[in-house]
Tab-separated table of C-alpha atoms in Angstrom:
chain	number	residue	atom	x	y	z
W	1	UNK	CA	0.000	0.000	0.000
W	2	UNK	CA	1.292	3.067	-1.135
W	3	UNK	CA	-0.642	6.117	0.102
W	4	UNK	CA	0.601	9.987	-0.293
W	5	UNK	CA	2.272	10.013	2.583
W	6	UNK	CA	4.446	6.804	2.373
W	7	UNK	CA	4.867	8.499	-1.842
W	8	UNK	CA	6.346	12.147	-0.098
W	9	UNK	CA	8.546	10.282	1.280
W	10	UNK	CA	10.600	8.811	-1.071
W	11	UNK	CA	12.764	9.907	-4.152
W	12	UNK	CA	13.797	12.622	-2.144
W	13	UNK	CA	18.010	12.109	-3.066
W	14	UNK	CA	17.065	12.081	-6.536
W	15	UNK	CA	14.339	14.576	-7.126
W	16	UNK	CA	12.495	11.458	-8.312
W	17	UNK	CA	9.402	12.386	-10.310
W	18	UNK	CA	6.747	10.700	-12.023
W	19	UNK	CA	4.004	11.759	-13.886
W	20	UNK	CA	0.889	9.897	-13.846
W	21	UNK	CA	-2.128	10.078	-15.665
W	22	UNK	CA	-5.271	8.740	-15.023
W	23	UNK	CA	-9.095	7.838	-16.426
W	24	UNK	CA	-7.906	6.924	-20.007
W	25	UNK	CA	-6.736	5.714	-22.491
W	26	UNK	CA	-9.216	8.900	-24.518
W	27	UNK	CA	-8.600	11.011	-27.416
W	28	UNK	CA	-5.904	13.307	-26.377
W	29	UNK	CA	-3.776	10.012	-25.574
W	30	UNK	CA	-2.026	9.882	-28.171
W	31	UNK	CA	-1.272	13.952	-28.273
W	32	UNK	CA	-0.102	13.188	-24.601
W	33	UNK	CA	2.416	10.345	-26.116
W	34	UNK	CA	3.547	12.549	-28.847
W	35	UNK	CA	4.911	15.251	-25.734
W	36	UNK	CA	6.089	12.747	-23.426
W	37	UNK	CA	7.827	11.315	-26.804
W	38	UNK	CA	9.128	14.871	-27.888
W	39	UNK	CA	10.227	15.362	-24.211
W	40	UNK	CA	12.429	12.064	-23.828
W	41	UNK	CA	10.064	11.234	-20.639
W	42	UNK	CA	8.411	8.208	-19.415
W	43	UNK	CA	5.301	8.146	-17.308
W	44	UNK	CA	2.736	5.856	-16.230
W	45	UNK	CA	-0.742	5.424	-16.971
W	46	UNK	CA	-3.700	4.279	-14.875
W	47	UNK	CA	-6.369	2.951	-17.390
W	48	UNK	CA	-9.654	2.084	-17.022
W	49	UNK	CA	-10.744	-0.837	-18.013
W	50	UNK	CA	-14.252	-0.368	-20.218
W	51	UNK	CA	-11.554	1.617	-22.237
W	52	UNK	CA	-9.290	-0.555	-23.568
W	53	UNK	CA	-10.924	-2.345	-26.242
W	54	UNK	CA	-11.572	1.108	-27.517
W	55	UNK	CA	-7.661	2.381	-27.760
W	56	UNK	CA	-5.718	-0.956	-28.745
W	57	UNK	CA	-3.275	0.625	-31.020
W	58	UNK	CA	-2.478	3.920	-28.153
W	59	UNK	CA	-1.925	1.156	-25.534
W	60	UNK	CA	0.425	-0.560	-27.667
W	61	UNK	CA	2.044	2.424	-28.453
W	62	UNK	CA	2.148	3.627	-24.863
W	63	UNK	CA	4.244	0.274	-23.865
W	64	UNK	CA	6.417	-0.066	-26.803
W	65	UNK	CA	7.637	4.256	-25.965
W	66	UNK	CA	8.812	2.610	-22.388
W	67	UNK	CA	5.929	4.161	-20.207
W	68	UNK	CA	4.253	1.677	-17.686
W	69	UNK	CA	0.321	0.335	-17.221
W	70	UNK	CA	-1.596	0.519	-14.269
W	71	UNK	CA	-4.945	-0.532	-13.509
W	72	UNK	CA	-7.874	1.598	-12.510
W	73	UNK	CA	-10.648	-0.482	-12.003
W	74	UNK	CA	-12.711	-1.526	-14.856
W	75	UNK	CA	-16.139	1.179	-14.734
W	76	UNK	CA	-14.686	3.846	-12.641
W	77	UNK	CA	-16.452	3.608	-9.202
W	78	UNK	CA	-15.340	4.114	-5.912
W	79	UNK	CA	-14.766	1.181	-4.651
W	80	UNK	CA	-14.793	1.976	-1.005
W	81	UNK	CA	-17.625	-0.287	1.124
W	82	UNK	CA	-18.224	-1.844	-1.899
W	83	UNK	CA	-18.779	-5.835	-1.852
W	84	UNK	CA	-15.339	-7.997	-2.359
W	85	UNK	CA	-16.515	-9.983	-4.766
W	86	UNK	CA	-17.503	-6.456	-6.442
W	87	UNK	CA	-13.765	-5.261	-6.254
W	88	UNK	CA	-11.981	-8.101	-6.923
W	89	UNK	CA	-13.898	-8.250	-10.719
W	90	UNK	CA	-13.451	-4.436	-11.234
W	91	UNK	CA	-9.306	-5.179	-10.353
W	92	UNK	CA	-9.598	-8.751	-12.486
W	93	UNK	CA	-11.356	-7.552	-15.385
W	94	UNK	CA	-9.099	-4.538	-16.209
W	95	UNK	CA	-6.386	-6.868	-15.721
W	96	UNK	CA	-8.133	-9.222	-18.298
W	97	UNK	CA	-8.339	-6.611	-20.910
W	98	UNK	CA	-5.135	-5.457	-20.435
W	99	UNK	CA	-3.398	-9.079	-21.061
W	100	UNK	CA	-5.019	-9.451	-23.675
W	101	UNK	CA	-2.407	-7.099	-25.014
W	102	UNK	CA	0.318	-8.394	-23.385
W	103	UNK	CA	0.306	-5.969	-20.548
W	104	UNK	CA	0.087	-6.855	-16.830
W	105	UNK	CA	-0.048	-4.240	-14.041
W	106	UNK	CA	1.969	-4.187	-11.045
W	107	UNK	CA	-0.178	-1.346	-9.544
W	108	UNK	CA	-3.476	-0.434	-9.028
W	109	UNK	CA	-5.263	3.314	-8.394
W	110	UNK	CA	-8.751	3.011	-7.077
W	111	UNK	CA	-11.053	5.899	-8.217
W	112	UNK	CA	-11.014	9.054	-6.344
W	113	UNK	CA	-7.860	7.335	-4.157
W	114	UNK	CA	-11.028	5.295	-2.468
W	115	UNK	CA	-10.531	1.912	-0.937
W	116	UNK	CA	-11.282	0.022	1.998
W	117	UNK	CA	-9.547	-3.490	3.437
W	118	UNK	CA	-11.242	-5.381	0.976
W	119	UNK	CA	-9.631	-3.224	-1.914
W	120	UNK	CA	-6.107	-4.383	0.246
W	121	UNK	CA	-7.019	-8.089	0.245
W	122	UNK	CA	-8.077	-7.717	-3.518
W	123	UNK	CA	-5.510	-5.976	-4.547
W	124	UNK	CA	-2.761	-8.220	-3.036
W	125	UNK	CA	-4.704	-11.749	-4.449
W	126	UNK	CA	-3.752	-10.415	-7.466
W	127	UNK	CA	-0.199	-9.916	-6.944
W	128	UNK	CA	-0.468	-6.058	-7.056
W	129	UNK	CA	-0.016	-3.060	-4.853
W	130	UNK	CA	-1.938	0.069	-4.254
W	131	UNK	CA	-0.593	3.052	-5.583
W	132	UNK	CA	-1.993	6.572	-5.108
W	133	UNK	CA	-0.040	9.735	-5.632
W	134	UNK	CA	1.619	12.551	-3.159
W	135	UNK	CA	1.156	15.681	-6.117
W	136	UNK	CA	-2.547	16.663	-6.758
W	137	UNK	CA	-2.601	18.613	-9.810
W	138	UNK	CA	-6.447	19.159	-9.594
W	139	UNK	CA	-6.698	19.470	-13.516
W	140	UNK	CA	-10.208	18.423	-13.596
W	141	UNK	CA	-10.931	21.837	-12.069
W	142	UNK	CA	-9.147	23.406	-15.363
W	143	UNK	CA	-7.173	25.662	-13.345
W	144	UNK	CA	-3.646	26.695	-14.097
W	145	UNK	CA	-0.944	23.724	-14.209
W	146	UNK	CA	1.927	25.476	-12.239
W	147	UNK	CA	0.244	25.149	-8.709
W	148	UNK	CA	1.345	21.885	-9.011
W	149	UNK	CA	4.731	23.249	-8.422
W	150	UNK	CA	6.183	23.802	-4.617
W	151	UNK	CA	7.332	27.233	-4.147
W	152	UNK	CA	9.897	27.362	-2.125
W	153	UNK	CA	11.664	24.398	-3.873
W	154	UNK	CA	12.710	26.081	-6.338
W	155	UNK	CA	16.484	25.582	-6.827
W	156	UNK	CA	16.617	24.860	-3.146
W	157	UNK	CA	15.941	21.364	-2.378
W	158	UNK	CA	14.280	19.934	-5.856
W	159	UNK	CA	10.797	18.930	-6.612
W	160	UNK	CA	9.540	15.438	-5.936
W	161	UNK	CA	6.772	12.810	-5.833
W	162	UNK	CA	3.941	11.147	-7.232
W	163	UNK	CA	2.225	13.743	-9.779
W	164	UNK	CA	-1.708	13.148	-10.395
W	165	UNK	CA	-2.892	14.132	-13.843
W	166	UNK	CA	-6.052	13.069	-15.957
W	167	UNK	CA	-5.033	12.088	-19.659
W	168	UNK	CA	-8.493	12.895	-21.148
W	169	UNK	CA	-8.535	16.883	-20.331
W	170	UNK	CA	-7.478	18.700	-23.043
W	171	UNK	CA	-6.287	21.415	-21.196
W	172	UNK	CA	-3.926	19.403	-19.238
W	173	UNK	CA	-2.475	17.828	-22.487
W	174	UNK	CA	-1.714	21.829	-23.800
W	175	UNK	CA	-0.577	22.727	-20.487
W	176	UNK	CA	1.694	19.715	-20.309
W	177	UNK	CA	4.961	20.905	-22.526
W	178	UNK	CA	5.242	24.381	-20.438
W	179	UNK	CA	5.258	22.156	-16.813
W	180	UNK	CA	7.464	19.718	-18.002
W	181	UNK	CA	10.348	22.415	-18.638
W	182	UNK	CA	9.383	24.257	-15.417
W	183	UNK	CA	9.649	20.833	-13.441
W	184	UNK	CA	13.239	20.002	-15.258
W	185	UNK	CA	14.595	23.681	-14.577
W	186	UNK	CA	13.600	22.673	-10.814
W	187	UNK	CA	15.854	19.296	-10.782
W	188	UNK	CA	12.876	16.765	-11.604
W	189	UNK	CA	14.494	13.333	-12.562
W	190	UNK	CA	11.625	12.201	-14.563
W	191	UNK	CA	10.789	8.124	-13.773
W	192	UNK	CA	7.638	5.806	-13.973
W	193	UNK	CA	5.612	4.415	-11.273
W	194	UNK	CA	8.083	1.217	-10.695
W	195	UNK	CA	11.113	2.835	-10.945
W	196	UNK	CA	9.889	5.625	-8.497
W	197	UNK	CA	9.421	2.524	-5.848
W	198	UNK	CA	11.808	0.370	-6.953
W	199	UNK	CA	14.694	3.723	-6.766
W	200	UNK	CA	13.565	5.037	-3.447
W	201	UNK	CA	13.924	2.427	-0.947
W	202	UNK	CA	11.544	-0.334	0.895
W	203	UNK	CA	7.821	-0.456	0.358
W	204	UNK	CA	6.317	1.352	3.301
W	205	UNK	CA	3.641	-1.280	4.146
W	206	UNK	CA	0.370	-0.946	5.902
């Protein structure tokens, strides 16, 4: 289990910083890919799982450019105090679609960062942990991108963490090249979800 604050804390030698992006894969995927592309950055991408069928061809494309899967739950509810049985086949469906193109997710987002013990116990029969984010960019309110951005950081002590995005808002897409070069100029190591963990130490576990 990987919650915000367990996120904050790591990456913090290497300015470790990974973009995520969740609700997709949409129409502005692929405009997404073509910055992250342009950019020479990886990120990771939380899908949902209704979706896939829609946007083979993007989530090929997403894997083969290096960026990473993760799983969202298959209709997009919140998943907290709903039945196990009900979680587990939101988790085990998206993971069905998804390996049906050869991807398999290490990490799942529940909706709205909701979840309850039996999103835990789901979540670990399937060999995956929870993953939520310590950066809340807010872009579904359409406001402006740089909040996102710590103040006093700023060519003091780096930036770091867990960034939440949504890949279908257009506005985040357009916003996206202008925050990328502010987060570089403030010593961002850009990374995916796994290497994030995997850089920064131990899992912190609940």
């Amino acid at each position: 289990m990987l919650d915000g604050l367990a996120l904050a804390q790591r990456g913090v030698s290497a300015n470790l910083c990974a973009l995520t992006f969740d609700d997709g894969p949409g129409q502005t995927t692929e405009a997404l890919l073509n910055i992250l592309r342009d950019k020479g950055i990886r990120a990771t991408f939380f899908v949902v799982g209704s979706r896939v069928h829609l946007y083979p061809e993007t989530l090929k494309r997403l894997v083969a450019e290096g960026n990473e899967v993760g799983n969202h739950t298959f209709s997009h509810i919140s998943l907290r105090q709903r039945a196990p049985v009900e979680q587990l086949s939101e988790i085990a469906r998206t993971n069905e679609e998804l390996a049906r193109l050869g991807i398999v997710p290490r990490y799942l987002r529940p909706p709205y960062g909701r979840y309850d013990n039996a999103t835990i116990d789901a979540a670990a029969a399937l060999s995956m942990t929870i993953a939520l984010w310590s950066v809340d960019s807010r872009d579904w309110r359409k406001h402006d991108l740089s909040a996102v951005l710590p103040r006093k950081s700023y060519g003091v002590r780096g930036v770091r963490g867990v960034f939440l995005f949504h890949d279908n808002h257009r506005e985040t897409v357009e916003a996206l090249p202008n925050l990328i070069d502010r987060l570089t100029e403030a010593g961002c190591t850009f990374v995916t979800m796994s290497e994030y963990v995997e850089t920064s130490g131990p899992l912190c576990l609940h």
